[in-house]
Amino acid sequence: MSKLSQRHLLGIKDITRQDIELIFETADNFKDVINRPIKKVPSLRDITIANVFFENSTRTRLSFELAEKRLSADVINFSSSGSSVKKGETLLDTVNNILAMKVDMVVMRHASAGAPHFLAKHIKANIINAGDGTHEHPTQALLDAFSIREKLGGIEGKKIAIIGDILHSRVALSNIFALKKLGADVMVCGPPTLLPKFISTLGVQIEFEVKKALAWCDVANVLRIQLERQQLKYFPSLREYSLYYGISKKMLDDLKKNIVLMHPGPINRGVELTSDAADSHHSIILDQVQNGVAVRMAVLYLLAGAA
Ligand code: CP
């Protein structure tokens, strides 16, 4: 099989284990390409891709743009700040105006869950969800799983703990879908107020004590406290959160095992991770970022039907 089962990447929920494995095999090849002196291939020449970001981003936007350029696509970038969205233009009008310029693929980040799914019903271009509200962030989950596979040699049977603000995290949901499809044992850990009620229906273990989660897992994927999404007070203070859920290098060293530390970024240093943990030999945080380019190249290439 050399084609994805979907023409959009809206979420990990919609794709199969075979799709994920095909993306990984393709990303292995692209990882070789981007480590060569000549990092560019002509695969997407004459394909035009719009990166449409209605929410802030550093890693995802730069990673997609670099992936597109490495594949020789033509790239245009849109940010809602400074655009006619501020004059009241709708999402559909904005995207239809971009598509009128003969765009083939749209990479979109939006604060509303379901925004890329809505677009996919109304436009012909391939859509890649670059994060929709608290719903899904499929390419982050793919690069996370790809990084675990690279570090540990596989995902099947590995114990992965996702620790932190699960309630507001699109990364958590996409990671759970991806890791479960690939045969991992998944645990979520955080304060009860930051674990959504539906989480137990996803076949994950639940743990409230971070030390127990760390003792159990091969990989700790630590998530940011998303203060910008929190309408209520879910814990008394950042200081208290850090005291009970913050992870230090000493905590990792004391486990006396080869635990792998991950974080999708941006990190709140001193809150969910101390700086010495984030920068320690346990951490593969910058490997995740590097792998993001190869994984996104694979997704773009496969969705463009170039396989
Ligand atoms: N991991 C992630 O989505 O980071 P950005 O918000 O910087 O894109």
PDB file of C-alpha atoms and ligand atoms in Angstrom:
ATOM      1  CA  MET A   1       0.000   0.000   0.000  1.00  0.00           C
ATOM      2  CA  SER A   2       1.434   3.410  -0.919  1.00  0.00           C
ATOM      3  CA  LYS A   3      -1.515   5.746  -0.427  1.00  0.00           C
ATOM      4  CA  LEU A   4      -3.248   7.141   2.629  1.00  0.00           C
ATOM      5  CA  SER A   5      -6.846   6.118   3.263  1.00  0.00           C
ATOM      6  CA  GLN A   6      -7.880   9.825   3.535  1.00  0.00           C
ATOM      7  CA  ARG A   7      -7.382  12.872   1.327  1.00  0.00           C
ATOM      8  CA  HIS A   8      -7.245  15.205   4.339  1.00  0.00           C
ATOM      9  CA  LEU A   9      -5.438  14.880   7.676  1.00  0.00           C
ATOM     10  CA  LEU A  10      -8.056  16.206  10.066  1.00  0.00           C
ATOM     11  CA  GLY A  11      -7.266  14.006  13.054  1.00  0.00           C
ATOM     12  CA  ILE A  12      -5.554  10.786  14.109  1.00  0.00           C
ATOM     13  CA  LYS A  13      -8.994   9.396  14.980  1.00  0.00           C
ATOM     14  CA  ASP A  14      -9.803   9.225  11.242  1.00  0.00           C
ATOM     15  CA  ILE A  15      -6.676   7.401  10.038  1.00  0.00           C
ATOM     16  CA  THR A  16      -5.569   3.779  10.308  1.00  0.00           C
ATOM     17  CA  ARG A  17      -2.510   2.100  11.804  1.00  0.00           C
ATOM     18  CA  GLN A  18      -1.440   1.358   8.207  1.00  0.00           C
ATOM     19  CA  ASP A  19      -1.669   5.082   7.388  1.00  0.00           C
ATOM     20  CA  ILE A  20       0.549   5.907  10.369  1.00  0.00           C
ATOM     21  CA  GLU A  21       3.091   3.245   9.421  1.00  0.00           C
ATOM     22  CA  LEU A  22       3.160   4.520   5.823  1.00  0.00           C
ATOM     23  CA  ILE A  23       3.767   8.067   7.106  1.00  0.00           C
ATOM     24  CA  PHE A  24       6.641   6.781   9.300  1.00  0.00           C
ATOM     25  CA  GLU A  25       8.279   4.825   6.448  1.00  0.00           C
ATOM     26  CA  THR A  26       8.016   7.879   4.191  1.00  0.00           C
ATOM     27  CA  ALA A  27       9.373  10.131   6.965  1.00  0.00           C
ATOM     28  CA  ASP A  28      12.373   7.772   7.407  1.00  0.00           C
ATOM     29  CA  ASN A  29      13.292   8.506   3.776  1.00  0.00           C
ATOM     30  CA  PHE A  30      12.753  12.246   4.150  1.00  0.00           C
ATOM     31  CA  LYS A  31      14.836  12.283   7.325  1.00  0.00           C
ATOM     32  CA  ASP A  32      17.741  10.931   5.260  1.00  0.00           C
ATOM     33  CA  VAL A  33      17.076  13.631   2.650  1.00  0.00           C
ATOM     34  CA  ILE A  34      17.135  16.550   5.112  1.00  0.00           C
ATOM     35  CA  ASN A  35      20.396  15.339   6.621  1.00  0.00           C
ATOM     36  CA  ARG A  36      22.126  15.461   3.213  1.00  0.00           C
ATOM     37  CA  PRO A  37      24.122  18.506   2.038  1.00  0.00           C
ATOM     38  CA  ILE A  38      21.393  19.088  -0.612  1.00  0.00           C
ATOM     39  CA  LYS A  39      18.211  18.977   1.464  1.00  0.00           C
ATOM     40  CA  LYS A  40      15.665  19.707  -1.244  1.00  0.00           C
ATOM     41  CA  VAL A  41      13.712  17.315  -3.499  1.00  0.00           C
ATOM     42  CA  PRO A  42      11.372  18.272  -6.400  1.00  0.00           C
ATOM     43  CA  SER A  43       8.430  16.095  -5.200  1.00  0.00           C
ATOM     44  CA  LEU A  44       5.883  18.921  -4.807  1.00  0.00           C
ATOM     45  CA  ARG A  45       7.057  21.211  -7.600  1.00  0.00           C
ATOM     46  CA  ASP A  46       4.032  23.123  -9.025  1.00  0.00           C
ATOM     47  CA  ILE A  47       1.958  22.388  -5.887  1.00  0.00           C
ATOM     48  CA  THR A  48       0.921  25.529  -3.970  1.00  0.00           C
ATOM     49  CA  ILE A  49       0.341  25.282  -0.226  1.00  0.00           C
ATOM     50  CA  ALA A  50      -1.250  27.917   2.038  1.00  0.00           C
ATOM     51  CA  ASN A  51      -0.361  27.923   5.725  1.00  0.00           C
ATOM     52  CA  VAL A  52      -3.413  29.535   7.313  1.00  0.00           C
ATOM     53  CA  PHE A  53      -2.911  30.287  10.993  1.00  0.00           C
ATOM     54  CA  PHE A  54      -5.691  31.811  13.069  1.00  0.00           C
ATOM     55  CA  GLU A  55      -3.739  31.094  16.289  1.00  0.00           C
ATOM     56  CA  ASN A  56      -0.153  31.656  17.396  1.00  0.00           C
ATOM     57  CA  SER A  57       2.503  29.093  16.555  1.00  0.00           C
ATOM     58  CA  THR A  58       6.283  28.824  16.391  1.00  0.00           C
ATOM     59  CA  ARG A  59       7.181  25.157  15.841  1.00  0.00           C
ATOM     60  CA  THR A  60       4.232  23.972  13.757  1.00  0.00           C
ATOM     61  CA  ARG A  61       4.208  26.898  11.344  1.00  0.00           C
ATOM     62  CA  LEU A  62       7.973  26.973  10.783  1.00  0.00           C
ATOM     63  CA  SER A  63       8.123  23.195  10.520  1.00  0.00           C
ATOM     64  CA  PHE A  64       5.364  23.056   7.886  1.00  0.00           C
ATOM     65  CA  GLU A  65       6.920  25.913   5.925  1.00  0.00           C
ATOM     66  CA  LEU A  66      10.331  24.253   5.944  1.00  0.00           C
ATOM     67  CA  ALA A  67       8.820  20.867   5.016  1.00  0.00           C
ATOM     68  CA  GLU A  68       6.987  22.483   2.084  1.00  0.00           C
ATOM     69  CA  LYS A  69      10.124  24.270   0.885  1.00  0.00           C
ATOM     70  CA  ARG A  70      12.231  21.101   1.188  1.00  0.00           C
ATOM     71  CA  LEU A  71       9.657  19.465  -1.134  1.00  0.00           C
ATOM     72  CA  SER A  72       9.900  22.413  -3.607  1.00  0.00           C
ATOM     73  CA  ALA A  73       6.262  23.498  -3.140  1.00  0.00           C
ATOM     74  CA  ASP A  74       5.220  27.125  -3.605  1.00  0.00           C
ATOM     75  CA  VAL A  75       4.236  28.471  -0.187  1.00  0.00           C
ATOM     76  CA  ILE A  76       2.033  31.327   0.990  1.00  0.00           C
ATOM     77  CA  ASN A  77       1.532  32.221   4.640  1.00  0.00           C
ATOM     78  CA  PHE A  78      -1.528  33.781   6.251  1.00  0.00           C
ATOM     79  CA  SER A  79      -1.886  34.963   9.857  1.00  0.00           C
ATOM     80  CA  SER A  80      -5.260  36.173  11.069  1.00  0.00           C
ATOM     81  CA  SER A  81      -3.604  39.023  12.982  1.00  0.00           C
ATOM     82  CA  GLY A  82      -3.168  41.880  10.522  1.00  0.00           C
ATOM     83  CA  SER A  83      -5.611  40.273   8.025  1.00  0.00           C
ATOM     84  CA  SER A  84      -9.150  41.113   6.867  1.00  0.00           C
ATOM     85  CA  VAL A  85     -10.473  38.647   9.478  1.00  0.00           C
ATOM     86  CA  LYS A  86     -10.158  41.689  11.763  1.00  0.00           C
ATOM     87  CA  LYS A  87     -12.698  43.456   9.458  1.00  0.00           C
ATOM     88  CA  GLY A  88     -15.237  40.656   9.958  1.00  0.00           C
ATOM     89  CA  GLU A  89     -14.455  38.301   7.033  1.00  0.00           C
ATOM     90  CA  THR A  90     -15.661  34.734   7.695  1.00  0.00           C
ATOM     91  CA  LEU A  91     -13.445  31.627   7.787  1.00  0.00           C
ATOM     92  CA  LEU A  92     -15.013  30.272   4.584  1.00  0.00           C
ATOM     93  CA  ASP A  93     -14.674  33.589   2.712  1.00  0.00           C
ATOM     94  CA  THR A  94     -11.066  33.929   3.862  1.00  0.00           C
ATOM     95  CA  VAL A  95     -10.140  30.437   2.699  1.00  0.00           C
ATOM     96  CA  ASN A  96     -12.123  30.680  -0.569  1.00  0.00           C
ATOM     97  CA  ASN A  97     -10.238  33.893  -1.390  1.00  0.00           C
ATOM     98  CA  ILE A  98      -6.939  32.116  -0.737  1.00  0.00           C
ATOM     99  CA  LEU A  99      -8.067  29.162  -2.879  1.00  0.00           C
ATOM    100  CA  ALA A 100      -9.061  31.510  -5.737  1.00  0.00           C
ATOM    101  CA  MET A 101      -5.316  32.080  -6.079  1.00  0.00           C
ATOM    102  CA  LYS A 102      -5.041  28.392  -7.171  1.00  0.00           C
ATOM    103  CA  VAL A 103      -3.934  26.804  -3.910  1.00  0.00           C
ATOM    104  CA  ASP A 104      -3.800  22.988  -3.793  1.00  0.00           C
ATOM    105  CA  MET A 105      -3.377  22.330  -0.062  1.00  0.00           C
ATOM    106  CA  VAL A 106      -4.290  24.204   3.114  1.00  0.00           C
ATOM    107  CA  VAL A 107      -2.522  23.753   6.452  1.00  0.00           C
ATOM    108  CA  MET A 108      -4.766  25.330   9.061  1.00  0.00           C
ATOM    109  CA  ARG A 109      -4.583  26.119  12.762  1.00  0.00           C
ATOM    110  CA  HIS A 110      -7.738  27.485  14.387  1.00  0.00           C
ATOM    111  CA  ALA A 111      -8.930  28.109  17.942  1.00  0.00           C
ATOM    112  CA  SER A 112     -12.267  26.395  17.256  1.00  0.00           C
ATOM    113  CA  ALA A 113     -12.504  22.608  17.419  1.00  0.00           C
ATOM    114  CA  GLY A 114     -13.886  21.291  14.126  1.00  0.00           C
ATOM    115  CA  ALA A 115     -12.846  24.281  11.972  1.00  0.00           C
ATOM    116  CA  PRO A 116     -10.745  22.150   9.551  1.00  0.00           C
ATOM    117  CA  HIS A 117     -13.543  19.540   9.369  1.00  0.00           C
ATOM    118  CA  PHE A 118     -15.969  22.321   8.401  1.00  0.00           C
ATOM    119  CA  LEU A 119     -13.588  23.535   5.695  1.00  0.00           C
ATOM    120  CA  ALA A 120     -13.071  20.025   4.334  1.00  0.00           C
ATOM    121  CA  LYS A 121     -16.825  19.835   3.635  1.00  0.00           C
ATOM    122  CA  HIS A 122     -16.788  23.071   1.638  1.00  0.00           C
ATOM    123  CA  ILE A 123     -13.548  23.211  -0.341  1.00  0.00           C
ATOM    124  CA  LYS A 124     -11.690  20.954  -2.766  1.00  0.00           C
ATOM    125  CA  ALA A 125      -8.099  21.454  -1.535  1.00  0.00           C
ATOM    126  CA  ASN A 126      -6.456  18.900   0.771  1.00  0.00           C
ATOM    127  CA  ILE A 127      -6.676  20.121   4.385  1.00  0.00           C
ATOM    128  CA  ILE A 128      -4.140  19.413   7.119  1.00  0.00           C
ATOM    129  CA  ASN A 129      -5.205  20.224  10.664  1.00  0.00           C
ATOM    130  CA  ALA A 130      -2.334  22.032  12.391  1.00  0.00           C
ATOM    131  CA  GLY A 131      -4.290  22.159  15.662  1.00  0.00           C
ATOM    132  CA  ASP A 132      -8.007  22.886  16.210  1.00  0.00           C
ATOM    133  CA  GLY A 133      -8.886  24.229  19.638  1.00  0.00           C
ATOM    134  CA  THR A 134      -8.676  21.568  22.345  1.00  0.00           C
ATOM    135  CA  HIS A 135      -9.533  18.838  19.816  1.00  0.00           C
ATOM    136  CA  GLU A 136      -6.641  17.390  17.725  1.00  0.00           C
ATOM    137  CA  HIS A 137      -3.097  18.185  16.584  1.00  0.00           C
ATOM    138  CA  PRO A 138      -2.419  15.185  14.342  1.00  0.00           C
ATOM    139  CA  THR A 139       1.049  16.042  13.022  1.00  0.00           C
ATOM    140  CA  GLN A 140       2.287  16.660  16.594  1.00  0.00           C
ATOM    141  CA  ALA A 141       1.110  13.164  17.589  1.00  0.00           C
ATOM    142  CA  LEU A 142       2.746  11.670  14.503  1.00  0.00           C
ATOM    143  CA  LEU A 143       6.086  13.335  15.206  1.00  0.00           C
ATOM    144  CA  ASP A 144       5.846  12.344  18.880  1.00  0.00           C
ATOM    145  CA  ALA A 145       5.195   8.689  18.021  1.00  0.00           C
ATOM    146  CA  PHE A 146       7.890   8.770  15.306  1.00  0.00           C
ATOM    147  CA  SER A 147      10.366  10.100  17.906  1.00  0.00           C
ATOM    148  CA  ILE A 148       9.470   7.326  20.390  1.00  0.00           C
ATOM    149  CA  ARG A 149       9.844   4.713  17.631  1.00  0.00           C
ATOM    150  CA  GLU A 150      13.254   6.161  16.737  1.00  0.00           C
ATOM    151  CA  LYS A 151      14.449   6.263  20.363  1.00  0.00           C
ATOM    152  CA  LEU A 152      13.042   2.922  21.596  1.00  0.00           C
ATOM    153  CA  GLY A 153      12.926   0.946  18.338  1.00  0.00           C
ATOM    154  CA  GLY A 154       9.126   0.642  18.333  1.00  0.00           C
ATOM    155  CA  ILE A 155       5.870   1.629  20.013  1.00  0.00           C
ATOM    156  CA  GLU A 156       4.071  -1.720  20.550  1.00  0.00           C
ATOM    157  CA  GLY A 157       3.953  -2.568  24.275  1.00  0.00           C
ATOM    158  CA  LYS A 158       5.773   0.598  25.365  1.00  0.00           C
ATOM    159  CA  LYS A 159       4.422   2.435  28.414  1.00  0.00           C
ATOM    160  CA  ILE A 160       3.747   6.091  27.676  1.00  0.00           C
ATOM    161  CA  ALA A 161       2.552   8.549  30.356  1.00  0.00           C
ATOM    162  CA  ILE A 162       1.014  11.829  29.200  1.00  0.00           C
ATOM    163  CA  ILE A 163       1.358  14.211  32.125  1.00  0.00           C
ATOM    164  CA  GLY A 164      -0.169  17.637  32.771  1.00  0.00           C
ATOM    165  CA  ASP A 165      -3.076  19.665  31.445  1.00  0.00           C
ATOM    166  CA  ILE A 166      -4.960  16.952  29.563  1.00  0.00           C
ATOM    167  CA  LEU A 167      -8.259  18.866  29.656  1.00  0.00           C
ATOM    168  CA  HIS A 168      -7.108  21.720  27.406  1.00  0.00           C
ATOM    169  CA  SER A 169      -4.691  19.728  25.250  1.00  0.00           C
ATOM    170  CA  ARG A 170      -5.221  18.775  21.605  1.00  0.00           C
ATOM    171  CA  VAL A 171      -1.800  17.087  21.744  1.00  0.00           C
ATOM    172  CA  ALA A 172      -3.037  14.666  24.439  1.00  0.00           C
ATOM    173  CA  LEU A 173      -6.048  13.480  22.447  1.00  0.00           C
ATOM    174  CA  SER A 174      -4.108  12.990  19.189  1.00  0.00           C
ATOM    175  CA  ASN A 175      -1.297  11.226  21.079  1.00  0.00           C
ATOM    176  CA  ILE A 176      -3.744   8.862  22.767  1.00  0.00           C
ATOM    177  CA  PHE A 177      -5.339   7.932  19.419  1.00  0.00           C
ATOM    178  CA  ALA A 178      -1.937   7.432  17.729  1.00  0.00           C
ATOM    179  CA  LEU A 179      -0.269   5.492  20.543  1.00  0.00           C
ATOM    180  CA  LYS A 180      -3.269   3.207  21.114  1.00  0.00           C
ATOM    181  CA  LYS A 181      -3.468   2.443  17.367  1.00  0.00           C
ATOM    182  CA  LEU A 182       0.225   1.520  17.472  1.00  0.00           C
ATOM    183  CA  GLY A 183      -0.210  -0.823  20.452  1.00  0.00           C
ATOM    184  CA  ALA A 184       1.249   1.237  23.331  1.00  0.00           C
ATOM    185  CA  ASP A 185       0.009   1.211  26.936  1.00  0.00           C
ATOM    186  CA  VAL A 186      -1.059   4.780  27.665  1.00  0.00           C
ATOM    187  CA  MET A 187      -1.518   6.504  31.017  1.00  0.00           C
ATOM    188  CA  VAL A 188      -2.699  10.045  31.656  1.00  0.00           C
ATOM    189  CA  CYS A 189      -1.607  11.844  34.812  1.00  0.00           C
ATOM    190  CA  GLY A 190      -2.614  15.225  36.207  1.00  0.00           C
ATOM    191  CA  PRO A 191      -4.759  16.885  38.830  1.00  0.00           C
ATOM    192  CA  PRO A 192      -8.363  15.587  38.704  1.00  0.00           C
ATOM    193  CA  THR A 193      -9.555  19.035  37.577  1.00  0.00           C
ATOM    194  CA  LEU A 194      -7.340  18.831  34.466  1.00  0.00           C
ATOM    195  CA  LEU A 195      -8.461  15.342  33.371  1.00  0.00           C
ATOM    196  CA  PRO A 196     -11.643  15.384  31.242  1.00  0.00           C
ATOM    197  CA  LYS A 197     -14.435  13.022  32.326  1.00  0.00           C
ATOM    198  CA  PHE A 198     -14.504  11.223  28.930  1.00  0.00           C
ATOM    199  CA  ILE A 199     -10.845  10.219  29.197  1.00  0.00           C
ATOM    200  CA  SER A 200     -11.646   6.843  30.820  1.00  0.00           C
ATOM    201  CA  THR A 201     -13.587   5.843  27.685  1.00  0.00           C
ATOM    202  CA  LEU A 202     -10.377   5.987  25.583  1.00  0.00           C
ATOM    203  CA  GLY A 203      -8.761   2.891  27.108  1.00  0.00           C
ATOM    204  CA  VAL A 204      -6.063   4.744  29.065  1.00  0.00           C
ATOM    205  CA  GLN A 205      -4.932   4.329  32.654  1.00  0.00           C
ATOM    206  CA  ILE A 206      -5.483   7.267  34.992  1.00  0.00           C
ATOM    207  CA  GLU A 207      -2.994   8.330  37.679  1.00  0.00           C
ATOM    208  CA  PHE A 208      -3.054  11.397  39.904  1.00  0.00           C
ATOM    209  CA  GLU A 209       0.453  11.096  41.384  1.00  0.00           C
ATOM    210  CA  VAL A 210       3.264  12.129  39.082  1.00  0.00           C
ATOM    211  CA  LYS A 211       5.897  10.027  40.873  1.00  0.00           C
ATOM    212  CA  LYS A 212       3.819   6.868  40.301  1.00  0.00           C
ATOM    213  CA  ALA A 213       3.356   7.769  36.626  1.00  0.00           C
ATOM    214  CA  LEU A 214       7.108   8.289  36.195  1.00  0.00           C
ATOM    215  CA  ALA A 215       7.891   4.999  37.969  1.00  0.00           C
ATOM    216  CA  TRP A 216       5.498   3.167  35.596  1.00  0.00           C
ATOM    217  CA  CYS A 217       6.436   4.602  32.207  1.00  0.00           C
ATOM    218  CA  ASP A 218       9.161   4.231  29.567  1.00  0.00           C
ATOM    219  CA  VAL A 219       8.309   7.661  28.165  1.00  0.00           C
ATOM    220  CA  ALA A 220       6.909  10.749  29.910  1.00  0.00           C
ATOM    221  CA  ASN A 221       5.289  13.211  27.472  1.00  0.00           C
ATOM    222  CA  VAL A 222       4.811  16.324  29.596  1.00  0.00           C
ATOM    223  CA  LEU A 223       2.257  18.932  28.556  1.00  0.00           C
ATOM    224  CA  ARG A 224       2.119  22.648  29.107  1.00  0.00           C
ATOM    225  CA  ILE A 225      -0.369  24.269  31.448  1.00  0.00           C
ATOM    226  CA  GLN A 226      -2.539  26.116  28.904  1.00  0.00           C
ATOM    227  CA  LEU A 227      -3.408  29.214  30.894  1.00  0.00           C
ATOM    228  CA  GLU A 228      -4.742  30.952  27.767  1.00  0.00           C
ATOM    229  CA  ARG A 229      -7.522  28.339  27.464  1.00  0.00           C
ATOM    230  CA  GLN A 230      -8.465  28.196  31.146  1.00  0.00           C
ATOM    231  CA  GLN A 231     -11.681  30.028  31.957  1.00  0.00           C
ATOM    232  CA  LEU A 232     -11.758  28.808  35.570  1.00  0.00           C
ATOM    233  CA  LYS A 233      -9.201  28.230  38.302  1.00  0.00           C
ATOM    234  CA  TYR A 234      -8.284  24.548  37.990  1.00  0.00           C
ATOM    235  CA  PHE A 235      -5.544  24.640  40.661  1.00  0.00           C
ATOM    236  CA  PRO A 236      -4.675  27.149  43.386  1.00  0.00           C
ATOM    237  CA  SER A 237      -1.490  28.586  41.840  1.00  0.00           C
ATOM    238  CA  LEU A 238       1.299  27.808  39.374  1.00  0.00           C
ATOM    239  CA  ARG A 239       3.610  27.426  42.368  1.00  0.00           C
ATOM    240  CA  GLU A 240       1.374  24.716  43.812  1.00  0.00           C
ATOM    241  CA  TYR A 241       1.009  22.996  40.413  1.00  0.00           C
ATOM    242  CA  SER A 242       4.773  22.955  40.070  1.00  0.00           C
ATOM    243  CA  LEU A 243       5.177  21.567  43.587  1.00  0.00           C
ATOM    244  CA  TYR A 244       2.870  18.577  42.902  1.00  0.00           C
ATOM    245  CA  TYR A 245       3.236  18.028  39.141  1.00  0.00           C
ATOM    246  CA  GLY A 246       6.510  19.710  38.174  1.00  0.00           C
ATOM    247  CA  ILE A 247       9.251  17.309  37.028  1.00  0.00           C
ATOM    248  CA  SER A 248      12.934  17.889  37.855  1.00  0.00           C
ATOM    249  CA  LYS A 249      16.092  16.184  36.612  1.00  0.00           C
ATOM    250  CA  LYS A 250      16.601  14.733  40.111  1.00  0.00           C
ATOM    251  CA  MET A 251      13.196  13.017  39.966  1.00  0.00           C
ATOM    252  CA  LEU A 252      14.173  11.449  36.625  1.00  0.00           C
ATOM    253  CA  ASP A 253      17.696  10.485  37.775  1.00  0.00           C
ATOM    254  CA  ASP A 254      16.308   8.922  40.995  1.00  0.00           C
ATOM    255  CA  LEU A 255      14.225   6.474  38.921  1.00  0.00           C
ATOM    256  CA  LYS A 256      17.482   4.700  37.950  1.00  0.00           C
ATOM    257  CA  LYS A 257      16.122   3.772  34.529  1.00  0.00           C
ATOM    258  CA  ASN A 258      16.351   5.086  30.982  1.00  0.00           C
ATOM    259  CA  ILE A 259      13.219   7.198  31.016  1.00  0.00           C
ATOM    260  CA  VAL A 260      12.607   9.313  27.895  1.00  0.00           C
ATOM    261  CA  LEU A 261      11.320  12.850  28.465  1.00  0.00           C
ATOM    262  CA  MET A 262       9.215  14.590  25.810  1.00  0.00           C
ATOM    263  CA  HIS A 263       7.351  17.887  25.550  1.00  0.00           C
ATOM    264  CA  PRO A 264       5.537  19.297  22.497  1.00  0.00           C
ATOM    265  CA  GLY A 265       6.538  22.878  23.365  1.00  0.00           C
ATOM    266  CA  PRO A 266       6.322  25.666  24.173  1.00  0.00           C
ATOM    267  CA  ILE A 267       7.679  24.763  27.639  1.00  0.00           C
ATOM    268  CA  ASN A 268       6.737  26.741  30.730  1.00  0.00           C
ATOM    269  CA  ARG A 269      10.176  26.340  32.305  1.00  0.00           C
ATOM    270  CA  GLY A 270       9.920  26.085  36.074  1.00  0.00           C
ATOM    271  CA  VAL A 271       6.239  25.030  35.934  1.00  0.00           C
ATOM    272  CA  GLU A 272       5.773  21.582  34.344  1.00  0.00           C
ATOM    273  CA  LEU A 273       9.519  21.007  33.858  1.00  0.00           C
ATOM    274  CA  THR A 274      12.574  22.456  35.541  1.00  0.00           C
ATOM    275  CA  SER A 275      15.203  23.735  33.121  1.00  0.00           C
ATOM    276  CA  ASP A 276      17.667  21.034  34.179  1.00  0.00           C
ATOM    277  CA  ALA A 277      15.083  18.330  33.296  1.00  0.00           C
ATOM    278  CA  ALA A 278      14.204  19.916  29.926  1.00  0.00           C
ATOM    279  CA  ASP A 279      17.884  20.143  28.975  1.00  0.00           C
ATOM    280  CA  SER A 280      18.948  16.784  30.463  1.00  0.00           C
ATOM    281  CA  HIS A 281      20.137  13.614  28.716  1.00  0.00           C
ATOM    282  CA  HIS A 282      16.638  12.168  29.323  1.00  0.00           C
ATOM    283  CA  SER A 283      15.091  14.779  27.020  1.00  0.00           C
ATOM    284  CA  ILE A 284      14.371  14.261  23.303  1.00  0.00           C
ATOM    285  CA  ILE A 285      12.504  17.559  23.000  1.00  0.00           C
ATOM    286  CA  LEU A 286      14.680  18.973  20.214  1.00  0.00           C
ATOM    287  CA  ASP A 287      14.698  15.600  18.408  1.00  0.00           C
ATOM    288  CA  GLN A 288      10.892  15.917  18.325  1.00  0.00           C
ATOM    289  CA  VAL A 289      11.255  19.301  16.615  1.00  0.00           C
ATOM    290  CA  GLN A 290      13.777  17.932  14.110  1.00  0.00           C
ATOM    291  CA  ASN A 291      11.555  14.926  13.343  1.00  0.00           C
ATOM    292  CA  GLY A 292       8.593  17.257  12.830  1.00  0.00           C
ATOM    293  CA  VAL A 293      10.012  18.440   9.512  1.00  0.00           C
ATOM    294  CA  ALA A 294      10.473  14.906   8.119  1.00  0.00           C
ATOM    295  CA  VAL A 295       7.055  13.760   9.374  1.00  0.00           C
ATOM    296  CA  ARG A 296       5.318  16.817   7.872  1.00  0.00           C
ATOM    297  CA  MET A 297       7.161  16.283   4.580  1.00  0.00           C
ATOM    298  CA  ALA A 298       5.782  12.733   4.580  1.00  0.00           C
ATOM    299  CA  VAL A 299       2.213  13.888   5.296  1.00  0.00           C
ATOM    300  CA  LEU A 300       2.327  16.604   2.594  1.00  0.00           C
ATOM    301  CA  TYR A 301       3.881  14.246   0.041  1.00  0.00           C
ATOM    302  CA  LEU A 302       1.387  11.442   0.669  1.00  0.00           C
ATOM    303  CA  LEU A 303      -1.671  13.742   0.714  1.00  0.00           C
ATOM    304  CA  ALA A 304      -0.587  15.374  -2.520  1.00  0.00           C
ATOM    305  CA  GLY A 305      -0.923  11.906  -4.045  1.00  0.00           C
ATOM    306  CA  ALA A 306       2.686  11.906  -5.061  1.00  0.00           C
ATOM    307  CA  ALA A 307       3.276   8.378  -3.735  1.00  0.00           C
TER     308      ALA A 307
HETATM  309  N1   CP B   1       3.839  22.053  19.559  1.00  0.00           N
HETATM  310  C1   CP B   1       3.230  23.112  18.985  1.00  0.00           C
HETATM  311  O1   CP B   1       2.144  23.005  18.408  1.00  0.00           O
HETATM  312  O2   CP B   1       3.929  24.281  19.099  1.00  0.00           O
HETATM  313  P1   CP B   1       3.500  25.673  18.432  1.00  0.00           P
HETATM  314  O3   CP B   1       2.251  26.132  19.127  1.00  0.00           O
HETATM  315  O4   CP B   1       4.670  26.601  18.664  1.00  0.00           O
HETATM  316  O5   CP B   1       3.243  25.420  16.974  1.00  0.00           O
END
